[in-house]
mmCIF file of C-alpha atoms in Angstrom:
data_model
loop_
_atom_site.group_PDB
_atom_site.id
_atom_site.type_symbol
_atom_site.label_atom_id
_atom_site.label_comp_id
_atom_site.label_asym_id
_atom_site.label_seq_id
_atom_site.Cartn_x
_atom_site.Cartn_y
_atom_site.Cartn_z
ATOM 1 C CA UNK A 1 16.674 1.643 -13.041
ATOM 2 C CA UNK A 2 14.443 4.355 -14.492
ATOM 3 C CA UNK A 3 12.975 7.089 -12.349
ATOM 4 C CA UNK A 4 9.389 5.879 -12.832
ATOM 5 C CA UNK A 5 10.434 2.371 -11.752
ATOM 6 C CA UNK A 6 11.897 3.810 -8.529
ATOM 7 C CA UNK A 7 8.613 5.588 -7.854
ATOM 8 C CA UNK A 8 6.796 2.250 -8.119
ATOM 9 C CA UNK A 9 8.822 1.020 -5.141
ATOM 10 C CA UNK A 10 7.058 3.620 -3.006
ATOM 11 C CA UNK A 11 3.495 3.481 -4.305
ATOM 12 C CA UNK A 12 1.372 0.371 -3.948
ATOM 13 C CA UNK A 13 -0.566 -0.793 -6.998
ATOM 14 C CA UNK A 14 -2.656 -3.648 -8.342
ATOM 15 C CA UNK A 15 -0.095 -4.730 -10.897
ATOM 16 C CA UNK A 16 3.587 -5.580 -11.206
ATOM 17 C CA UNK A 17 5.724 -3.484 -13.542
ATOM 18 C CA UNK A 18 8.263 -5.179 -15.827
ATOM 19 C CA UNK A 19 10.009 -4.035 -19.029
ATOM 20 C CA UNK A 20 7.448 -3.529 -21.784
ATOM 21 C CA UNK A 21 9.076 -6.062 -24.089
ATOM 22 C CA UNK A 22 8.626 -8.780 -21.461
ATOM 23 C CA UNK A 23 4.860 -8.384 -21.166
ATOM 24 C CA UNK A 24 3.307 -6.944 -24.309
ATOM 25 C CA UNK A 25 -0.401 -6.404 -24.824
ATOM 26 C CA UNK A 26 -2.013 -6.813 -28.233
ATOM 27 C CA UNK A 27 -5.716 -6.316 -27.628
ATOM 28 C CA UNK A 28 -7.756 -5.865 -30.782
ATOM 29 C CA UNK A 29 -11.015 -4.338 -29.556
ATOM 30 C CA UNK A 30 -12.697 -2.822 -26.530
ATOM 31 C CA UNK A 31 -13.921 -6.226 -25.340
ATOM 32 C CA UNK A 32 -10.353 -7.539 -24.981
ATOM 33 C CA UNK A 33 -9.139 -4.972 -22.460
ATOM 34 C CA UNK A 34 -9.279 -5.506 -18.667
ATOM 35 C CA UNK A 35 -12.462 -4.314 -16.981
ATOM 36 C CA UNK A 36 -10.642 -1.761 -14.818
ATOM 37 C CA UNK A 37 -9.139 -0.198 -17.944
ATOM 38 C CA UNK A 38 -12.422 -0.104 -19.876
ATOM 39 C CA UNK A 39 -14.113 1.514 -16.884
ATOM 40 C CA UNK A 40 -11.784 4.508 -17.221
ATOM 41 C CA UNK A 41 -12.382 4.944 -20.951
ATOM 42 C CA UNK A 42 -14.383 8.065 -21.943
ATOM 43 C CA UNK A 43 -16.428 5.922 -24.369
ATOM 44 C CA UNK A 44 -17.665 3.673 -21.579
ATOM 45 C CA UNK A 45 -18.344 6.593 -19.265
ATOM 46 C CA UNK A 46 -20.280 8.415 -21.980
ATOM 47 C CA UNK A 47 -22.321 5.281 -22.761
ATOM 48 C CA UNK A 48 -23.089 4.731 -19.085
ATOM 49 C CA UNK A 49 -24.122 8.375 -18.622
ATOM 50 C CA UNK A 50 -26.498 8.229 -21.613
ATOM 51 C CA UNK A 51 -28.016 4.941 -20.445
ATOM 52 C CA UNK A 52 -28.555 6.274 -16.939
ATOM 53 C CA UNK A 53 -30.227 9.412 -18.270
ATOM 54 C CA UNK A 54 -32.568 7.473 -20.569
ATOM 55 C CA UNK A 55 -33.523 5.178 -17.703
ATOM 56 C CA UNK A 56 -34.242 8.121 -15.417
ATOM 57 C CA UNK A 57 -36.295 9.770 -18.148
ATOM 58 C CA UNK A 58 -38.310 6.578 -18.625
ATOM 59 C CA UNK A 59 -38.964 6.450 -14.881
ATOM 60 C CA UNK A 60 -40.259 10.028 -14.998
ATOM 61 C CA UNK A 61 -37.671 11.392 -12.568
ATOM 62 C CA UNK A 62 -38.817 14.744 -11.192
ATOM 63 C CA UNK A 63 -36.452 17.657 -11.746
ATOM 64 C CA UNK A 64 -34.307 15.819 -14.285
ATOM 65 C CA UNK A 65 -32.572 18.351 -16.602
ATOM 66 C CA UNK A 66 -32.480 17.941 -20.362
ATOM 67 C CA UNK A 67 -30.166 15.302 -21.777
ATOM 68 C CA UNK A 68 -27.893 17.925 -23.311
ATOM 69 C CA UNK A 69 -27.568 19.769 -19.989
ATOM 70 C CA UNK A 70 -27.083 16.514 -18.074
ATOM 71 C CA UNK A 71 -24.254 15.296 -20.322
ATOM 72 C CA UNK A 72 -22.669 18.750 -20.576
ATOM 73 C CA UNK A 73 -22.675 19.211 -16.806
ATOM 74 C CA UNK A 74 -21.142 15.739 -16.317
ATOM 75 C CA UNK A 75 -18.406 16.356 -18.894
ATOM 76 C CA UNK A 76 -17.668 19.779 -17.394
ATOM 77 C CA UNK A 77 -17.374 18.152 -13.946
ATOM 78 C CA UNK A 78 -14.918 15.583 -15.361
ATOM 79 C CA UNK A 79 -12.601 18.397 -16.418
ATOM 80 C CA UNK A 80 -12.465 19.867 -12.917
ATOM 81 C CA UNK A 81 -9.280 19.112 -10.928
ATOM 82 C CA UNK A 82 -9.358 15.661 -9.376
ATOM 83 C CA UNK A 83 -12.372 14.395 -11.324
ATOM 84 C CA UNK A 84 -10.717 12.995 -14.426
ATOM 85 C CA UNK A 85 -11.863 9.458 -15.190
ATOM 86 C CA UNK A 86 -14.566 9.341 -12.505
ATOM 87 C CA UNK A 87 -17.754 7.444 -13.451
ATOM 88 C CA UNK A 88 -21.267 8.816 -13.568
ATOM 89 C CA UNK A 89 -21.990 7.385 -10.113
ATOM 90 C CA UNK A 90 -19.396 9.669 -8.541
ATOM 91 C CA UNK A 91 -20.864 12.651 -10.386
ATOM 92 C CA UNK A 92 -24.393 11.855 -9.190
ATOM 93 C CA UNK A 93 -23.162 11.384 -5.617
ATOM 94 C CA UNK A 94 -21.459 14.781 -5.933
ATOM 95 C CA UNK A 95 -24.754 16.348 -7.030
ATOM 96 C CA UNK A 96 -26.534 14.886 -4.003
ATOM 97 C CA UNK A 97 -23.836 16.125 -1.611
ATOM 98 C CA UNK A 98 -23.792 19.527 -3.297
ATOM 99 C CA UNK A 99 -27.538 19.951 -2.872
ATOM 100 C CA UNK A 100 -27.358 18.986 0.807
ATOM 101 C CA UNK A 101 -24.395 21.293 1.448
ATOM 102 C CA UNK A 102 -26.262 24.237 -0.028
ATOM 103 C CA UNK A 103 -29.037 23.711 2.514
ATOM 104 C CA UNK A 104 -31.565 22.127 0.157
ATOM 105 C CA UNK A 105 -32.993 18.641 -0.087
ATOM 106 C CA UNK A 106 -31.162 15.792 -1.765
ATOM 107 C CA UNK A 107 -31.821 15.497 -5.502
ATOM 108 C CA UNK A 108 -34.088 12.470 -5.786
ATOM 109 C CA UNK A 109 -33.211 11.880 -9.439
ATOM 110 C CA UNK A 110 -29.493 11.901 -8.613
ATOM 111 C CA UNK A 111 -29.963 9.424 -5.747
ATOM 112 C CA UNK A 112 -31.938 7.151 -8.048
ATOM 113 C CA UNK A 113 -29.276 7.591 -10.743
ATOM 114 C CA UNK A 114 -26.617 6.106 -8.477
ATOM 115 C CA UNK A 115 -28.707 2.942 -8.126
ATOM 116 C CA UNK A 116 -29.459 2.795 -11.860
ATOM 117 C CA UNK A 117 -25.800 3.222 -12.860
ATOM 118 C CA UNK A 118 -24.903 0.002 -11.050
ATOM 119 C CA UNK A 119 -27.018 -1.895 -13.582
ATOM 120 C CA UNK A 120 -24.935 -0.772 -16.577
ATOM 121 C CA UNK A 121 -21.682 -2.648 -16.093
ATOM 122 C CA UNK A 122 -18.478 -3.094 -18.055
ATOM 123 C CA UNK A 123 -19.679 -6.549 -19.057
ATOM 124 C CA UNK A 124 -22.740 -4.983 -20.727
ATOM 125 C CA UNK A 125 -20.499 -2.485 -22.498
ATOM 126 C CA UNK A 126 -18.187 -5.206 -23.785
ATOM 127 C CA UNK A 127 -21.189 -7.081 -25.173
ATOM 128 C CA UNK A 128 -22.179 -4.153 -27.416
ATOM 129 C CA UNK A 129 -21.656 -4.659 -31.157
ATOM 130 C CA UNK A 130 -18.453 -3.238 -32.626
ATOM 131 C CA UNK A 131 -20.359 -0.684 -34.711
ATOM 132 C CA UNK A 132 -22.062 0.909 -31.701
ATOM 133 C CA UNK A 133 -21.278 4.626 -31.503
ATOM 134 C CA UNK A 134 -19.713 4.365 -28.043
ATOM 135 C CA UNK A 135 -17.447 1.390 -28.808
ATOM 136 C CA UNK A 136 -15.949 2.564 -32.078
ATOM 137 C CA UNK A 137 -12.470 2.708 -30.653
ATOM 138 C CA UNK A 138 -10.067 4.116 -33.208
ATOM 139 C CA UNK A 139 -6.983 2.016 -34.048
ATOM 140 C CA UNK A 140 -4.796 4.795 -32.630
ATOM 141 C CA UNK A 141 -6.638 4.606 -29.290
ATOM 142 C CA UNK A 142 -6.285 0.811 -29.134
ATOM 143 C CA UNK A 143 -2.602 1.070 -30.004
ATOM 144 C CA UNK A 144 -2.072 3.719 -27.330
ATOM 145 C CA UNK A 145 -3.901 1.659 -24.728
ATOM 146 C CA UNK A 146 -1.835 -1.423 -25.607
ATOM 147 C CA UNK A 147 1.341 0.620 -25.247
ATOM 148 C CA UNK A 148 0.231 1.989 -21.877
ATOM 149 C CA UNK A 149 -0.651 -1.481 -20.564
ATOM 150 C CA UNK A 150 2.453 -3.219 -21.894
ATOM 151 C CA UNK A 151 4.782 -4.123 -19.048
ATOM 152 C CA UNK A 152 1.947 -4.166 -16.505
ATOM 153 C CA UNK A 153 1.057 -7.582 -15.088
ATOM 154 C CA UNK A 154 -2.361 -7.074 -13.526
ATOM 155 C CA UNK A 155 -2.963 -9.045 -10.330
ATOM 156 C CA UNK A 156 -6.039 -11.324 -10.630
ATOM 157 C CA UNK A 157 -8.652 -10.308 -8.085
ATOM 158 C CA UNK A 158 -9.611 -13.833 -7.071
ATOM 159 C CA UNK A 159 -11.577 -12.662 -4.024
ATOM 160 C CA UNK A 160 -13.940 -10.477 -6.015
ATOM 161 C CA UNK A 161 -12.338 -7.133 -5.271
ATOM 162 C CA UNK A 162 -13.452 -4.334 -7.575
ATOM 163 C CA UNK A 163 -10.861 -1.785 -8.690
ATOM 164 C CA UNK A 164 -11.476 1.902 -9.290
ATOM 165 C CA UNK A 165 -8.177 2.154 -11.165
ATOM 166 C CA UNK A 166 -4.761 0.499 -11.057
ATOM 167 C CA UNK A 167 -3.948 2.187 -7.740
ATOM 168 C CA UNK A 168 -7.261 2.353 -5.864
ATOM 169 C CA UNK A 169 -9.944 -0.175 -5.072
ATOM 170 C CA UNK A 170 -13.654 0.484 -5.409
ATOM 171 C CA UNK A 171 -15.055 -2.244 -3.185
ATOM 172 C CA UNK A 172 -14.411 -5.684 -1.754
ATOM 173 C CA UNK A 173 -11.116 -7.337 -0.872
ATOM 174 C CA UNK A 174 -8.597 -6.366 -3.559
ATOM 175 C CA UNK A 175 -5.140 -7.925 -3.747
ATOM 176 C CA UNK A 176 -2.356 -5.396 -4.225
ATOM 177 C CA UNK A 177 1.313 -5.751 -5.122
ATOM 178 C CA UNK A 178 2.452 -5.181 -1.548
ATOM 179 C CA UNK A 179 0.076 -7.899 -0.329
ATOM 180 C CA UNK A 180 1.612 -10.393 -2.757
ATOM 181 C CA UNK A 181 5.128 -9.435 -1.662
ATOM 182 C CA UNK A 182 4.183 -9.729 2.014
ATOM 183 C CA UNK A 183 2.700 -13.165 1.347
ATOM 184 C CA UNK A 184 5.902 -14.360 -0.307
ATOM 185 C CA UNK A 185 7.995 -12.929 2.539
ATOM 186 C CA UNK A 186 5.801 -14.796 5.031
ATOM 187 C CA UNK A 187 6.123 -18.026 3.019
ATOM 188 C CA UNK A 188 9.919 -17.676 2.837
ATOM 189 C CA UNK A 189 10.194 -16.979 6.577
ATOM 190 C CA UNK A 190 7.965 -19.947 7.393
ATOM 191 C CA UNK A 191 9.975 -22.300 5.172
ATOM 192 C CA UNK A 192 13.304 -21.125 6.639
ATOM 193 C CA UNK A 193 12.087 -21.310 10.246
ATOM 194 C CA UNK A 194 10.655 -24.818 9.778
ATOM 195 C CA UNK A 195 13.855 -26.063 8.158
ATOM 196 C CA UNK A 196 15.971 -24.429 10.864
ATOM 197 C CA UNK A 197 13.785 -25.843 13.658
ATOM 198 C CA UNK A 198 14.113 -29.345 12.220
ATOM 199 C CA UNK A 199 17.892 -29.035 12.168
ATOM 200 C CA UNK A 200 17.986 -27.831 15.765
ATOM 201 C CA UNK A 201 15.560 -30.514 16.987
ATOM 202 C CA UNK A 202 17.768 -33.182 15.408
ATOM 203 C CA UNK A 203 20.887 -31.744 17.034
ATOM 204 C CA UNK A 204 22.480 -30.716 13.744
ATOM 205 C CA UNK A 205 24.970 -27.881 13.744
ATOM 206 C CA UNK A 206 24.449 -25.169 11.094
ATOM 207 C CA UNK A 207 26.557 -25.954 8.028
ATOM 208 C CA UNK A 208 27.047 -23.799 4.975
ATOM 209 C CA UNK A 209 27.038 -20.030 4.623
ATOM 210 C CA UNK A 210 23.247 -19.695 4.558
ATOM 211 C CA UNK A 211 22.471 -21.635 7.742
ATOM 212 C CA UNK A 212 25.416 -20.063 9.532
ATOM 213 C CA UNK A 213 24.104 -16.629 8.579
ATOM 214 C CA UNK A 214 20.590 -17.465 9.796
ATOM 215 C CA UNK A 215 22.023 -18.885 13.015
ATOM 216 C CA UNK A 216 24.006 -15.699 13.620
ATOM 217 C CA UNK A 217 20.917 -13.513 13.275
ATOM 218 C CA UNK A 218 18.707 -15.781 15.374
ATOM 219 C CA UNK A 219 21.272 -16.098 18.154
ATOM 220 C CA UNK A 220 21.995 -12.373 18.175
ATOM 221 C CA UNK A 221 18.313 -11.439 18.359
ATOM 222 C CA UNK A 222 17.690 -13.904 21.169
ATOM 223 C CA UNK A 223 20.690 -12.941 23.291
ATOM 224 C CA UNK A 224 21.406 -9.284 22.576
ATOM 225 C CA UNK A 225 17.924 -8.001 21.768
ATOM 226 C CA UNK A 226 15.285 -10.060 23.571
ATOM 227 C CA UNK A 227 17.110 -11.284 26.695
ATOM 228 C CA UNK A 228 19.189 -8.126 27.080
ATOM 229 C CA UNK A 229 16.138 -5.852 27.141
ATOM 230 C CA UNK A 230 13.184 -7.910 28.390
ATOM 231 C CA UNK A 231 13.805 -8.612 32.089
ATOM 232 C CA UNK A 232 10.993 -11.087 32.727
ATOM 233 C CA UNK A 233 10.055 -14.016 30.499
ATOM 234 C CA UNK A 234 12.204 -12.974 27.562
ATOM 235 C CA UNK A 235 12.066 -16.449 26.002
ATOM 236 C CA UNK A 236 8.300 -16.091 25.517
ATOM 237 C CA UNK A 237 8.851 -13.067 23.277
ATOM 238 C CA UNK A 238 11.819 -14.337 21.259
ATOM 239 C CA UNK A 239 9.609 -15.816 18.469
ATOM 240 C CA UNK A 240 7.841 -12.457 18.155
ATOM 241 C CA UNK A 241 11.140 -10.587 17.894
ATOM 242 C CA UNK A 242 12.393 -13.076 15.286
ATOM 243 C CA UNK A 243 9.205 -12.820 13.233
ATOM 244 C CA UNK A 244 9.121 -9.020 13.241
ATOM 245 C CA UNK A 245 12.810 -8.722 12.372
ATOM 246 C CA UNK A 246 12.801 -11.171 9.473
ATOM 247 C CA UNK A 247 9.450 -9.992 8.115
ATOM 248 C CA UNK A 248 10.545 -6.340 8.080
ATOM 249 C CA UNK A 249 13.945 -7.289 6.673
ATOM 250 C CA UNK A 250 12.340 -9.333 3.891
ATOM 251 C CA UNK A 251 9.964 -6.493 2.981
ATOM 252 C CA UNK A 252 12.857 -4.012 3.016
ATOM 253 C CA UNK A 253 15.035 -6.198 0.774
ATOM 254 C CA UNK A 254 12.245 -6.682 -1.761
ATOM 255 C CA UNK A 255 12.359 -2.922 -2.269
ATOM 256 C CA UNK A 256 15.890 -3.292 -3.658
ATOM 257 C CA UNK A 257 14.804 -5.799 -6.315
ATOM 258 C CA UNK A 258 14.003 -4.156 -9.684
ATOM 259 C CA UNK A 259 10.277 -3.980 -10.496
ATOM 260 C CA UNK A 260 9.252 -5.152 -7.036
ATOM 261 C CA UNK A 261 8.623 -2.767 -4.160
ATOM 262 C CA UNK A 262 8.969 -2.346 -0.423
ATOM 263 C CA UNK A 263 5.756 -2.889 1.567
ATOM 264 C CA UNK A 264 7.424 -1.083 4.474
ATOM 265 C CA UNK A 265 7.242 2.018 2.294
ATOM 266 C CA UNK A 266 3.475 2.059 2.941
ATOM 267 C CA UNK A 267 2.161 3.676 6.102
ATOM 268 C CA UNK A 268 -0.635 1.104 6.348
ATOM 269 C CA UNK A 269 1.984 -1.649 6.760
ATOM 270 C CA UNK A 270 4.285 0.111 9.216
ATOM 271 C CA UNK A 271 1.473 1.451 11.397
ATOM 272 C CA UNK A 272 -0.154 -2.000 11.454
ATOM 273 C CA UNK A 273 3.135 -3.482 12.678
ATOM 274 C CA UNK A 274 3.351 -0.781 15.352
ATOM 275 C CA UNK A 275 -0.239 -1.460 16.462
ATOM 276 C CA UNK A 276 0.564 -5.175 16.644
ATOM 277 C CA UNK A 277 3.494 -4.388 18.945
ATOM 278 C CA UNK A 278 1.199 -2.245 21.115
ATOM 279 C CA UNK A 279 -1.361 -5.038 21.476
ATOM 280 C CA UNK A 280 1.330 -7.639 22.172
ATOM 281 C CA UNK A 281 2.881 -5.472 24.884
ATOM 282 C CA UNK A 282 -0.436 -4.607 26.524
ATOM 283 C CA UNK A 283 -1.592 -8.238 26.380
ATOM 284 C CA UNK A 284 1.657 -9.335 28.026
ATOM 285 C CA UNK A 285 1.198 -6.608 30.626
ATOM 286 C CA UNK A 286 -2.365 -7.732 31.292
ATOM 287 C CA UNK A 287 -1.106 -11.252 31.819
ATOM 288 C CA UNK A 288 1.406 -9.966 34.388
ATOM 289 C CA UNK A 289 -0.602 -7.290 36.209
ATOM 290 C CA UNK A 290 -4.177 -8.111 35.265
ATOM 291 C CA UNK A 291 -6.610 -6.405 32.890
ATOM 292 C CA UNK A 292 -6.942 -3.340 35.119
ATOM 293 C CA UNK A 293 -3.445 -3.448 36.561
ATOM 294 C CA UNK A 294 -1.767 -3.046 33.179
ATOM 295 C CA UNK A 295 -3.411 0.366 32.846
ATOM 296 C CA UNK A 296 -2.681 1.356 36.428
ATOM 297 C CA UNK A 297 0.947 0.351 35.853
ATOM 298 C CA UNK A 298 1.284 3.227 33.394
ATOM 299 C CA UNK A 299 1.417 5.617 36.348
ATOM 300 C CA UNK A 300 4.704 5.494 38.292
ATOM 301 C CA UNK A 301 4.393 4.629 41.958
ATOM 302 C CA UNK A 302 4.359 7.817 44.030
ATOM 303 C CA UNK A 303 3.686 8.348 47.714
ATOM 304 C CA UNK A 304 1.426 11.374 47.635
ATOM 305 C CA UNK A 305 -1.211 12.714 50.015
ATOM 306 C CA UNK A 306 -4.704 11.643 48.952
ATOM 307 C CA UNK A 307 -5.806 15.176 48.084
ATOM 308 C CA UNK A 308 -2.849 15.695 45.762
ATOM 309 C CA UNK A 309 -2.967 12.151 44.358
ATOM 310 C CA UNK A 310 -6.574 12.643 43.231
ATOM 311 C CA UNK A 311 -5.387 15.498 41.008
ATOM 312 C CA UNK A 312 -1.895 14.383 39.992
ATOM 313 C CA UNK A 313 -2.425 10.688 39.225
ATOM 314 C CA UNK A 314 -5.251 11.124 36.657
ATOM 315 C CA UNK A 315 -3.119 13.756 34.927
ATOM 316 C CA UNK A 316 -0.137 11.406 34.966
ATOM 317 C CA UNK A 317 -2.304 8.602 33.590
ATOM 318 C CA UNK A 318 -3.444 10.747 30.640
ATOM 319 C CA UNK A 319 0.135 11.880 29.934
ATOM 320 C CA UNK A 320 1.499 8.328 30.109
ATOM 321 C CA UNK A 321 -1.322 6.984 27.954
ATOM 322 C CA UNK A 322 -0.645 9.619 25.315
ATOM 323 C CA UNK A 323 3.059 8.835 25.544
ATOM 324 C CA UNK A 324 2.333 5.133 25.044
ATOM 325 C CA UNK A 325 0.304 5.807 21.897
ATOM 326 C CA UNK A 326 2.753 8.372 20.534
ATOM 327 C CA UNK A 327 5.845 6.211 20.925
ATOM 328 C CA UNK A 328 4.152 3.322 19.094
ATOM 329 C CA UNK A 329 2.981 5.674 16.346
ATOM 330 C CA UNK A 330 6.533 6.973 16.011
ATOM 331 C CA UNK A 331 7.724 3.352 15.822
ATOM 332 C CA UNK A 332 5.715 2.880 12.632
ATOM 333 C CA UNK A 333 6.451 6.299 11.157
ATOM 334 C CA UNK A 334 10.213 5.939 11.755
ATOM 335 C CA UNK A 335 10.318 2.741 9.702
ATOM 336 C CA UNK A 336 8.194 4.307 6.956
ATOM 337 C CA UNK A 337 10.285 7.474 6.756
ATOM 338 C CA UNK A 338 13.593 5.634 6.553
ATOM 339 C CA UNK A 339 12.414 3.284 3.804
ATOM 340 C CA UNK A 340 10.750 6.002 1.726
ATOM 341 C CA UNK A 341 13.598 8.483 2.074
ATOM 342 C CA UNK A 342 16.120 6.299 0.255
ATOM 343 C CA UNK A 343 13.791 5.744 -2.698
ATOM 344 C CA UNK A 344 12.968 9.442 -2.908
ATOM 345 C CA UNK A 345 16.653 10.377 -3.000
ATOM 346 C CA UNK A 346 17.281 7.703 -5.654
ATOM 347 C CA UNK A 347 14.375 9.103 -7.653
ATOM 348 C CA UNK A 348 15.873 12.592 -7.476
ATOM 349 C CA UNK A 349 19.325 11.395 -8.547
ATOM 350 C CA UNK A 350 18.035 9.274 -11.423
ATOM 351 C CA UNK A 351 15.792 12.162 -12.415
ATOM 352 C CA UNK A 352 18.916 14.263 -12.966
ATOM 353 C CA UNK A 353 20.238 11.679 -15.422
ATOM 354 C CA UNK A 354 16.931 11.639 -17.297
ATOM 355 C CA UNK A 355 16.796 15.439 -17.427
ATOM 356 C CA UNK A 356 20.347 15.638 -18.768
ATOM 357 C CA UNK A 357 19.627 13.095 -21.462
ATOM 358 C CA UNK A 358 16.408 14.912 -22.411
ATOM 359 C CA UNK A 359 18.171 18.277 -22.540
ATOM 360 C CA UNK A 360 21.083 17.242 -24.746
ATOM 361 C CA UNK A 361 19.461 14.388 -26.697
ATOM 362 C CA UNK A 362 22.225 11.899 -27.372
ATOM 363 C CA UNK A 363 24.710 12.183 -24.472
ATOM 364 C CA UNK A 364 27.605 14.387 -25.470
ATOM 365 C CA UNK A 365 31.191 14.399 -24.214
ATOM 366 C CA UNK A 366 30.095 16.765 -21.456
ATOM 367 C CA UNK A 367 26.988 14.797 -20.476
ATOM 368 C CA UNK A 368 28.638 11.377 -20.302
ATOM 369 C CA UNK A 369 30.831 12.097 -17.233
ATOM 370 C CA UNK A 370 27.865 13.614 -15.395
ATOM 371 C CA UNK A 371 25.658 10.608 -16.174
ATOM 372 C CA UNK A 372 28.389 8.204 -15.045
ATOM 373 C CA UNK A 373 28.811 10.087 -11.755
ATOM 374 C CA UNK A 374 25.052 10.008 -11.198
ATOM 375 C CA UNK A 375 24.890 6.276 -11.891
ATOM 376 C CA UNK A 376 27.798 5.614 -9.538
ATOM 377 C CA UNK A 377 26.076 7.736 -6.909
ATOM 378 C CA UNK A 378 22.900 5.694 -7.376
ATOM 379 C CA UNK A 379 24.827 2.450 -6.915
ATOM 380 C CA UNK A 380 26.464 3.722 -3.740
ATOM 381 C CA UNK A 381 23.121 4.958 -2.429
ATOM 382 C CA UNK A 382 21.617 1.533 -3.164
ATOM 383 C CA UNK A 383 24.377 -0.012 -1.062
ATOM 384 C CA UNK A 384 23.460 2.412 1.717
ATOM 385 C CA UNK A 385 19.824 1.365 1.362
ATOM 386 C CA UNK A 386 20.907 -2.254 1.769
ATOM 387 C CA UNK A 387 22.529 -1.315 5.082
ATOM 388 C CA UNK A 388 19.434 0.664 6.119
ATOM 389 C CA UNK A 389 17.224 -2.349 5.324
ATOM 390 C CA UNK A 390 19.068 -4.386 7.956
ATOM 391 C CA UNK A 391 19.448 -1.483 10.364
ATOM 392 C CA UNK A 392 15.758 -0.559 10.435
ATOM 393 C CA UNK A 393 14.695 -4.166 10.940
ATOM 394 C CA UNK A 394 17.087 -4.315 13.918
ATOM 395 C CA UNK A 395 15.907 -0.967 15.325
ATOM 396 C CA UNK A 396 12.267 -2.046 15.088
ATOM 397 C CA UNK A 397 13.035 -5.337 16.861
ATOM 398 C CA UNK A 398 15.086 -3.553 19.550
ATOM 399 C CA UNK A 399 12.386 -0.966 20.264
ATOM 400 C CA UNK A 400 9.775 -3.724 20.340
ATOM 401 C CA UNK A 401 11.764 -5.476 23.060
ATOM 402 C CA UNK A 402 12.109 -2.224 25.019
ATOM 403 C CA UNK A 403 8.390 -1.456 24.754
ATOM 404 C CA UNK A 404 7.385 -4.964 25.822
ATOM 405 C CA UNK A 405 9.719 -4.733 28.790
ATOM 406 C CA UNK A 406 8.244 -1.372 29.755
ATOM 407 C CA UNK A 407 4.707 -2.753 29.644
ATOM 408 C CA UNK A 408 5.541 -5.920 31.623
ATOM 409 C CA UNK A 409 7.805 -4.255 34.197
ATOM 410 C CA UNK A 410 6.493 -2.584 37.325
ATOM 411 C CA UNK A 411 7.297 1.149 37.401
#
């Protein structure tokens, strides 16, 4: 697995990466390329900037600089760190913010320009004739773009999400790679649970290695995780423990599949899971102690004189509340850190192999043993990651049970 492919396991995107020869692109003109790719092209951005300026000039915008100054300032801004590939709308928004920051009034022409720019879309650009000055894409550019896109399977944005680039969304509900993987994990879990439930309801014993394996995990989680750690009503929380364990395990294992990725390597996923555990625990506590009682239960019972209790108990409540939030935040960060760490180490090891090959060209007698050792190390580390995938799913389920017990148990 190449180093850049390992990096894709960590970073979410709006495409799936496969070998280039499996998914080649052979677009012939600017109108054939995906909208998100055209949007990042300097030709489109230049065309949009010129159209916006001409429209502002026609409207008689007050304070509008000359066209040469407008275009030059925009192009200069694009070359500043962090601005590469940003459209004219972002530049105009920057001008408005800059004028307000300096203590002046917002530039009216820049505010109007943001609205005007929305009218000049990629679809309009694609409709331009091939001989237009802004769409005369050289064959070398088209070939380079095809090479860059080859191997990238863009995810259709069926819900109307608008992408800023292949890694960031602009607006709307955009479907990312991790979302697709999570959906498939959920579908697999649902199918397995339904099939398992049917077998149990019909009194069938698990037969075959797969159903025996599932039965071992389910029984272990019920007996040694849920019932061993949740003292009251453990059976009510067993389905939650099962779901969290198998969902996290599925997401972790997908990270070991080439050209896939691990959703648990994204902080948005792990923190969301931790927040879900917090709400589940507090809701269970509210059911046991009442809506107010669940919060009062955070403070341990202490027999204190009234004067001292008025001071100590509010302080204890704040400390316990902070502790509650911190331990759930750590729950999500722990999972994230463990899943990312393995991929980062793999990236570093595989990077050594790439650097050696680059330094010596064709591997020599000296380079071959080093490369072999690095590859063997990567294989062994992948085996360790497989163990960590199971371990972290178990740790998350165990801590979930402990937290639920703490929030439903009287202190």
